[in-house]
Coordinates of C-alpha atoms in Angstrom, one line a residue:
X1 CA 5.9 11.1 -22.2
X2 CA 2.7 12.1 -24.1
X3 CA 0.9 9.1 -22.6
X4 CA 2.0 10.0 -19.1
X5 CA 0.9 13.6 -19.5
X6 CA -2.5 12.5 -20.8
X7 CA -3.1 10.2 -17.8
X8 CA -1.8 12.8 -15.4
X9 CA -4.2 15.4 -16.8
X10 CA -7.1 12.9 -16.8
X11 CA -6.5 12.3 -13.1
X12 CA -6.7 16.0 -12.4
X13 CA -10.0 16.1 -14.2
X14 CA -11.3 13.1 -12.3
X15 CA -10.3 14.7 -8.9
X16 CA -12.2 17.9 -9.8
X17 CA -15.2 16.6 -11.8
X18 CA -16.1 13.1 -10.5
X19 CA -18.3 14.4 -7.7
X20 CA -16.5 12.4 -5.1
X21 CA -15.8 13.9 -1.7
X22 CA -12.2 13.5 -1.0
X23 CA -10.7 13.5 2.5
X24 CA -8.7 16.6 3.4
X25 CA -9.3 17.3 7.1
X26 CA -6.5 16.3 9.5
X27 CA -6.8 16.2 13.3
X28 CA -4.1 16.1 16.0
X29 CA -6.6 14.5 18.3
X30 CA -6.5 10.7 17.9
X31 CA -9.7 8.7 17.6
X32 CA -10.1 6.4 20.6
X33 CA -10.2 2.9 19.1
X34 CA -7.5 1.1 17.0
X35 CA -9.0 -1.0 14.2
X36 CA -5.7 -2.4 13.0
X37 CA -2.0 -1.6 13.2
X38 CA 1.1 -2.8 11.4
X39 CA 4.7 -1.9 10.9
X40 CA 7.5 -2.5 8.3
X41 CA 11.2 -2.3 8.4
X42 CA 12.9 0.5 6.4
X43 CA 16.1 -1.1 5.2
X44 CA 16.0 -4.3 3.1
X45 CA 19.3 -4.9 1.3
X46 CA 18.7 -5.6 -2.4
X47 CA 21.2 -7.0 -4.9
X48 CA 23.1 -4.2 -6.8
X49 CA 21.2 -1.4 -5.1
X50 CA 23.0 1.3 -3.2
X51 CA 21.8 1.6 0.4
X52 CA 21.8 5.4 0.2
X53 CA 18.7 5.2 -1.9
X54 CA 16.9 3.4 1.0
X55 CA 18.3 6.1 3.4
X56 CA 16.8 8.7 1.1
X57 CA 13.5 6.8 1.2
X58 CA 13.2 7.6 4.9
X59 CA 13.2 11.3 4.0
X60 CA 10.7 10.9 1.3
X61 CA 8.3 8.9 3.5
X62 CA 8.6 11.4 6.3
X63 CA 7.6 14.2 3.9
X64 CA 4.6 12.2 2.7
X65 CA 3.6 11.3 6.3
X66 CA 3.4 14.9 7.1
X67 CA 0.5 15.1 4.6
X68 CA -1.2 11.9 5.7
X69 CA -0.8 11.5 9.5
X70 CA -4.0 12.3 11.3
X71 CA -6.2 12.4 8.1
X72 CA -9.9 11.9 8.9
X73 CA -12.0 9.8 6.5
X74 CA -15.6 10.8 7.0
X75 CA -18.6 8.7 6.0
X76 CA -18.9 8.8 2.3
X77 CA -15.5 10.3 1.7
X78 CA -12.6 8.9 -0.4
X79 CA -8.9 8.9 0.6
X80 CA -6.6 9.5 -2.3
X81 CA -2.9 9.0 -1.7
X82 CA -1.7 11.5 -4.3
X83 CA -4.4 14.1 -3.8
X84 CA -3.1 14.4 -0.2
X85 CA 0.6 14.0 -0.8
X86 CA 1.0 16.0 -4.0
X87 CA 3.7 15.7 -6.6
X88 CA 7.1 14.7 -5.1
X89 CA 9.7 17.3 -6.0
X90 CA 13.2 18.5 -5.0
X91 CA 11.6 21.9 -4.1
X92 CA 9.6 20.0 -1.4
X93 CA 12.8 18.3 -0.1
X94 CA 12.3 15.0 -1.8
X95 CA 15.5 13.0 -2.6
X96 CA 16.4 10.3 -5.1
X97 CA 15.0 7.0 -3.9
X98 CA 14.4 3.5 -5.3
X99 CA 11.9 3.2 -8.2
X100 CA 10.8 0.1 -10.0
X101 CA 10.3 0.8 -13.7
X102 CA 9.5 -1.8 -16.3
X103 CA 11.1 -4.6 -14.2
X104 CA 14.3 -2.6 -13.5
X105 CA 15.3 -1.1 -10.2
X106 CA 16.3 2.5 -10.8
X107 CA 16.2 5.9 -9.0
X108 CA 13.9 8.8 -9.1
X109 CA 12.9 11.8 -7.1
X110 CA 10.5 10.8 -4.3
X111 CA 11.3 7.1 -4.8
X112 CA 10.4 4.7 -2.0
X113 CA 6.9 5.9 -1.3
X114 CA 5.5 2.5 -2.2
X115 CA 6.5 1.3 1.2
X116 CA 4.0 3.7 2.7
X117 CA 1.2 2.8 0.2
X118 CA 1.9 -0.9 0.9
X119 CA 1.4 -0.3 4.6
X120 CA -1.8 1.7 4.1
X121 CA -3.3 -0.9 1.8
X122 CA -2.5 -3.8 4.2
X123 CA -4.0 -1.9 7.1
X124 CA -7.2 -1.2 5.0
X125 CA -7.7 -4.9 4.3
X126 CA -8.3 -5.3 8.0
X127 CA -11.1 -2.7 8.2
X128 CA -14.6 -2.2 6.8
X129 CA -13.2 0.5 4.5
X130 CA -13.4 -0.2 0.7
X131 CA -10.4 -0.1 -1.6
X132 CA -11.8 1.6 -4.8
X133 CA -8.5 1.9 -6.6
X134 CA -5.3 -0.2 -6.1
X135 CA -2.5 -1.1 -8.5
X136 CA -0.5 -4.2 -7.7
X137 CA 3.3 -4.3 -8.3
X138 CA 4.0 -5.6 -11.8
X139 CA 7.0 -7.6 -10.4
X140 CA 7.8 -9.6 -7.3
X141 CA 10.7 -7.4 -6.1
X142 CA 11.8 -8.7 -2.7
X143 CA 13.4 -12.1 -2.0
X144 CA 11.7 -14.7 0.2
X145 CA 14.1 -14.3 3.1
X146 CA 12.2 -12.9 6.1
X147 CA 9.0 -12.4 4.0
X148 CA 6.2 -11.8 6.5
X149 CA 3.2 -11.0 4.3
X150 CA 1.7 -12.9 1.4
X151 CA 2.9 -12.0 -2.1
X152 CA 1.0 -9.1 -3.7
X153 CA -0.4 -7.8 -0.5
X154 CA 0.8 -4.2 -1.2
X155 CA -0.1 -1.3 -3.5
X156 CA 2.2 0.5 -5.9
X157 CA 1.8 4.3 -6.6
X158 CA 3.3 6.6 -9.2
X159 CA 2.3 10.3 -9.4
X160 CA -0.6 10.8 -10.0
X161 CA -2.4 8.3 -12.1
X162 CA -1.4 5.2 -10.3
X163 CA -3.1 6.0 -7.0
X164 CA -4.4 4.3 -3.9
X165 CA -8.0 5.3 -3.1
X166 CA -10.0 4.1 -0.2
X167 CA -13.7 4.8 0.4
X168 CA -15.6 4.9 3.8
X169 CA -19.0 3.2 3.3
X170 CA -19.7 3.2 7.1
X171 CA -21.5 5.7 9.3
X172 CA -18.3 6.4 11.4
X173 CA -15.2 8.5 11.1
X174 CA -11.9 6.7 10.5
X175 CA -8.4 8.2 11.0
X176 CA -5.1 7.2 9.6
X177 CA -2.2 7.5 12.1
X178 CA 1.4 7.2 11.0
X179 CA 4.8 7.3 12.7
X180 CA 8.4 6.1 12.3
X181 CA 11.7 5.6 14.1
X182 CA 15.1 4.9 12.6
X183 CA 14.3 1.3 11.8
X184 CA 10.6 1.0 11.2
X185 CA 7.5 2.6 9.8
X186 CA 4.3 2.3 11.8
X187 CA 0.6 2.8 10.9
X188 CA -2.9 2.2 12.1
X189 CA -6.5 2.9 11.2
X190 CA -8.5 4.2 14.1
X191 CA -12.2 4.7 14.6
X192 CA -14.8 6.4 16.8
X193 CA -16.2 3.1 18.2
X194 CA -14.8 -0.3 19.0
X195 CA -14.4 -2.5 15.9
X196 CA -17.3 -4.9 15.3
X197 CA -15.4 -7.2 13.0
X198 CA -12.1 -9.1 13.1
X199 CA -10.2 -9.7 9.8
X200 CA -7.6 -12.2 8.8
X201 CA -5.9 -11.9 5.4
X202 CA -4.4 -15.0 3.9
X203 CA -3.4 -16.5 0.5
X204 CA -4.5 -19.6 -1.4
X205 CA -3.1 -21.5 -4.4
X206 CA 0.4 -20.0 -4.0
X207 CA 2.7 -21.4 -6.6
X208 CA 6.0 -20.6 -8.4
X209 CA 6.5 -21.5 -12.0
X210 CA 9.8 -21.8 -13.9
X211 CA 10.0 -20.8 -17.6
X212 CA 12.1 -21.6 -20.6
X213 CA 13.7 -18.2 -20.6
X214 CA 15.3 -19.0 -17.2
X215 CA 13.0 -16.9 -15.0
X216 CA 10.2 -17.5 -12.5
X217 CA 6.7 -16.2 -12.0
X218 CA 4.8 -16.2 -8.7
X219 CA 1.0 -16.7 -8.5
X220 CA -1.5 -16.6 -5.6
X221 CA -5.0 -15.5 -4.6
X222 CA -5.7 -13.3 -1.6
X223 CA -8.7 -13.8 0.7
X224 CA -9.8 -12.5 4.1
X225 CA -12.0 -13.9 6.8
X226 CA -14.4 -11.5 8.3
X227 CA -15.5 -12.5 11.8
X228 CA -18.5 -10.8 13.3
X229 CA -18.2 -12.6 16.6
X230 CA -20.4 -15.3 18.2
X231 CA -23.7 -13.9 16.9
X232 CA -22.7 -12.7 13.5
X233 CA -20.7 -15.6 12.2
X234 CA -17.7 -15.6 9.9
X235 CA -17.5 -15.2 6.1
X236 CA -14.7 -15.5 3.5
X237 CA -14.1 -12.7 1.0
X238 CA -12.0 -12.8 -2.2
X239 CA -9.6 -9.9 -2.5
X240 CA -7.5 -10.4 -5.7
X241 CA -5.7 -12.9 -7.9
X242 CA -2.0 -12.0 -8.5
X243 CA 0.6 -13.0 -11.1
X244 CA 4.1 -11.4 -11.5
X245 CA 7.6 -12.2 -12.7
X246 CA 10.1 -12.7 -9.9
X247 CA 13.2 -10.5 -9.7
X248 CA 15.1 -12.9 -7.5
X249 CA 15.7 -16.7 -7.5
X250 CA 13.0 -18.3 -5.3
X251 CA 13.7 -20.4 -2.2
X252 CA 11.5 -23.4 -2.8
X253 CA 8.9 -23.8 -0.1
X254 CA 9.2 -20.2 1.0
X255 CA 7.1 -17.2 0.3
X256 CA 3.9 -17.9 2.3
X257 CA 2.9 -15.7 5.1
X258 CA 0.3 -13.5 6.8

């Protein structure tokens, strides 16, 4: 507990003393151009996990969305997930949701917000915005069935020192827009002008290894192609190398995706 309190206080100090300009302005007027959009399904049955925790997750995500939807990221500003959302608490209406802790699925107040941070991170990889802080999940949680995105293409969060922070190095305003229905969560980054680049995120060197202790680990490298059109050419950028124990038995040949 002392270690957690130390890191929490250090984060407060960094927010206030680092000199960074953090995004705080929201607008109900939507910027005209969509840079990238994506959606994810809410309910994914997991072994030995009560579905009511995923139902509660919808409530927690809705409360966080009310703090994030419409946020403007001005040139030179930094988006901080936790600075905008604040501490999840029962007083704010947060419910018990699914939490991954030291390789064990458990429950905690405000649990499930990683689905929202995962979405925002994936969206950001398809923009000129720069991810300045991102923590990958320490375990590969979900089974390969219906896996749409490459392994480790998300970002975990835990209040407040495991944060997702995104900087705007461009000369244009960007806007995060979020919505949901009963089945899916939707998000997009929007901009003042038409996007000048096209992005494609993909994985290389994906492999699954078995170990003497009876478990498996998954490994890959994430890259993206940045296409500037006919005159600007295309370049490949390295994003991250990922390694994590698997919490489910793999389906051999599965797991790849975009």
